[in-house]
CSV table of C-alpha atoms in Angstrom, one decimal:
chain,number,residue,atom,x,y,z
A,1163,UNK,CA,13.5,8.0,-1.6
A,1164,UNK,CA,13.1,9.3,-5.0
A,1165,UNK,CA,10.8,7.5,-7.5
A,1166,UNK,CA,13.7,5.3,-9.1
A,1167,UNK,CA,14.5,4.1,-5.6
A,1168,UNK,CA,11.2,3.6,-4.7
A,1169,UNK,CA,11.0,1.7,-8.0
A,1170,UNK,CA,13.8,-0.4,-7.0
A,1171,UNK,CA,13.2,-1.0,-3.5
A,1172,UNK,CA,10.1,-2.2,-5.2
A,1173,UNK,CA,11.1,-4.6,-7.5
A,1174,UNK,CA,14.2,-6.0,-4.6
A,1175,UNK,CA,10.7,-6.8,-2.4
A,1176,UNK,CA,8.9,-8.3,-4.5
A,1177,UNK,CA,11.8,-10.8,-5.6
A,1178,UNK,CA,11.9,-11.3,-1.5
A,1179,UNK,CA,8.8,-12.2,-1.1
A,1180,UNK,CA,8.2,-14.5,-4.4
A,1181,UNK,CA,11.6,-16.2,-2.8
A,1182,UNK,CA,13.8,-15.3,-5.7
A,1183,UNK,CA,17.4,-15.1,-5.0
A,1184,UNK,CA,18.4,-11.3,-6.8
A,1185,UNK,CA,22.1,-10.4,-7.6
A,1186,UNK,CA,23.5,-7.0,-8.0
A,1187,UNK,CA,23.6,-7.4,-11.7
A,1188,UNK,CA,20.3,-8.5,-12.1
A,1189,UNK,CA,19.3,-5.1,-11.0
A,1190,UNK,CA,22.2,-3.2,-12.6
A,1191,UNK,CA,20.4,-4.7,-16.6
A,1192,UNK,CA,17.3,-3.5,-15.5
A,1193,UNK,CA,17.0,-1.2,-18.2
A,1194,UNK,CA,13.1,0.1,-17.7
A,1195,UNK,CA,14.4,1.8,-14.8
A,1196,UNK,CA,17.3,4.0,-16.0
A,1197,UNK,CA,20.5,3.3,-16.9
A,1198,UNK,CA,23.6,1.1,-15.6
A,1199,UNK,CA,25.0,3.8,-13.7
A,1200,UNK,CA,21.4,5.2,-12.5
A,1201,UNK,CA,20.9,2.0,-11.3
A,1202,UNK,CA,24.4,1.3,-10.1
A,1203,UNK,CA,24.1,4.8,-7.9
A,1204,UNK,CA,20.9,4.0,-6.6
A,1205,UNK,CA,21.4,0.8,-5.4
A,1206,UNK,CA,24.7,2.4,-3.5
A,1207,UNK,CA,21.9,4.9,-2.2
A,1208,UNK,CA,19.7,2.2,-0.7
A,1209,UNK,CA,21.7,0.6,1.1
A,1210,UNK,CA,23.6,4.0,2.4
A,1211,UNK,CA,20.1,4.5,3.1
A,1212,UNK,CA,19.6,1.4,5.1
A,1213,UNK,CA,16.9,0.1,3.3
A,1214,UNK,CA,19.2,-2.9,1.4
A,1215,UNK,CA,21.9,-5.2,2.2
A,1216,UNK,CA,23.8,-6.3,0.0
A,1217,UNK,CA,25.4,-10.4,0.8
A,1218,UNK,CA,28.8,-11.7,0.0
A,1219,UNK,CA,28.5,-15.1,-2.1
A,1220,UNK,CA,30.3,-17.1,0.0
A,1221,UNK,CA,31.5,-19.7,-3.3
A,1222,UNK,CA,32.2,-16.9,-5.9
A,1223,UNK,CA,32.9,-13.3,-4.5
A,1224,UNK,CA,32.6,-11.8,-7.6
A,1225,UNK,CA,28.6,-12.6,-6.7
A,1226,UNK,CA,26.6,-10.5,-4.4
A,1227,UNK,CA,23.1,-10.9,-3.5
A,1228,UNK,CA,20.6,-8.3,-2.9
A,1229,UNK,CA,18.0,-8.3,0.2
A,1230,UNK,CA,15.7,-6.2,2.0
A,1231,UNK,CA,16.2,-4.8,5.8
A,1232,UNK,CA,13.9,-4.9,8.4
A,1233,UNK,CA,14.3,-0.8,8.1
A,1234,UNK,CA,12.6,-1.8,4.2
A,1235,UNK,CA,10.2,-3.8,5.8
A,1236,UNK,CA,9.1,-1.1,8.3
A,1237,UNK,CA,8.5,0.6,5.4
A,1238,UNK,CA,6.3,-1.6,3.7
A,1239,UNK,CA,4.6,-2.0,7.0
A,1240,UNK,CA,3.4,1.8,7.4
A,1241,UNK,CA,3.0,1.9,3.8
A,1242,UNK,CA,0.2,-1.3,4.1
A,1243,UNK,CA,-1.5,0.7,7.0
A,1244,UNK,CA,-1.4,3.9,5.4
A,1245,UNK,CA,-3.3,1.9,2.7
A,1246,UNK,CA,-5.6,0.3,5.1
A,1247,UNK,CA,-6.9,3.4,6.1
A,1248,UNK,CA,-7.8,4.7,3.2
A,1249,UNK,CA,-9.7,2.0,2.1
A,1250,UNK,CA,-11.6,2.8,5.2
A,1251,UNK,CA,-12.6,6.4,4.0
């Protein structure tokens, strides 16, 4: 991952775990993280990646929801006990 998708995975797991629901365009007008097409690109990265799924609203279509996969999570994992043992040094 580069540092803007590292930036945005970020941000997509933290709205997980406060229980926010996230849409596409809430991350495409993020505008402290690059542009709309930056953003656009790397969202399409993450989830080619694997790390991000992106949900079908099942009223409106136009709508799509934005959510973490348990590859993300894995990552967050290993990053927590990577963390953990530093501490311990």
């Amino acid at each position: 991952l580069d540092a803007i998708e590292e930036q945005l995975l970020n941000y997509i797991y933290l709205a997980r775990v406060s229980g926010r629901e996230l849409l596409v365009g809430d991350i495409i007008l993020l505008g402290k993280l690059g542009s709309q097409a930056t953003l656009h690109g790397r969202l399409k990265n993450l989830v080619s990646k694997g790390f991000v799924q992106l949900i079908d609203d099942k009223v409106d279509g136009r709508r799509k929801s934005v959510d973490i996969t348990v590859k993300a999570e894995k990552h967050y994992d290993r990053l927590s006990t990577f963390i953990a043992e530093a501490v311990k040094l």
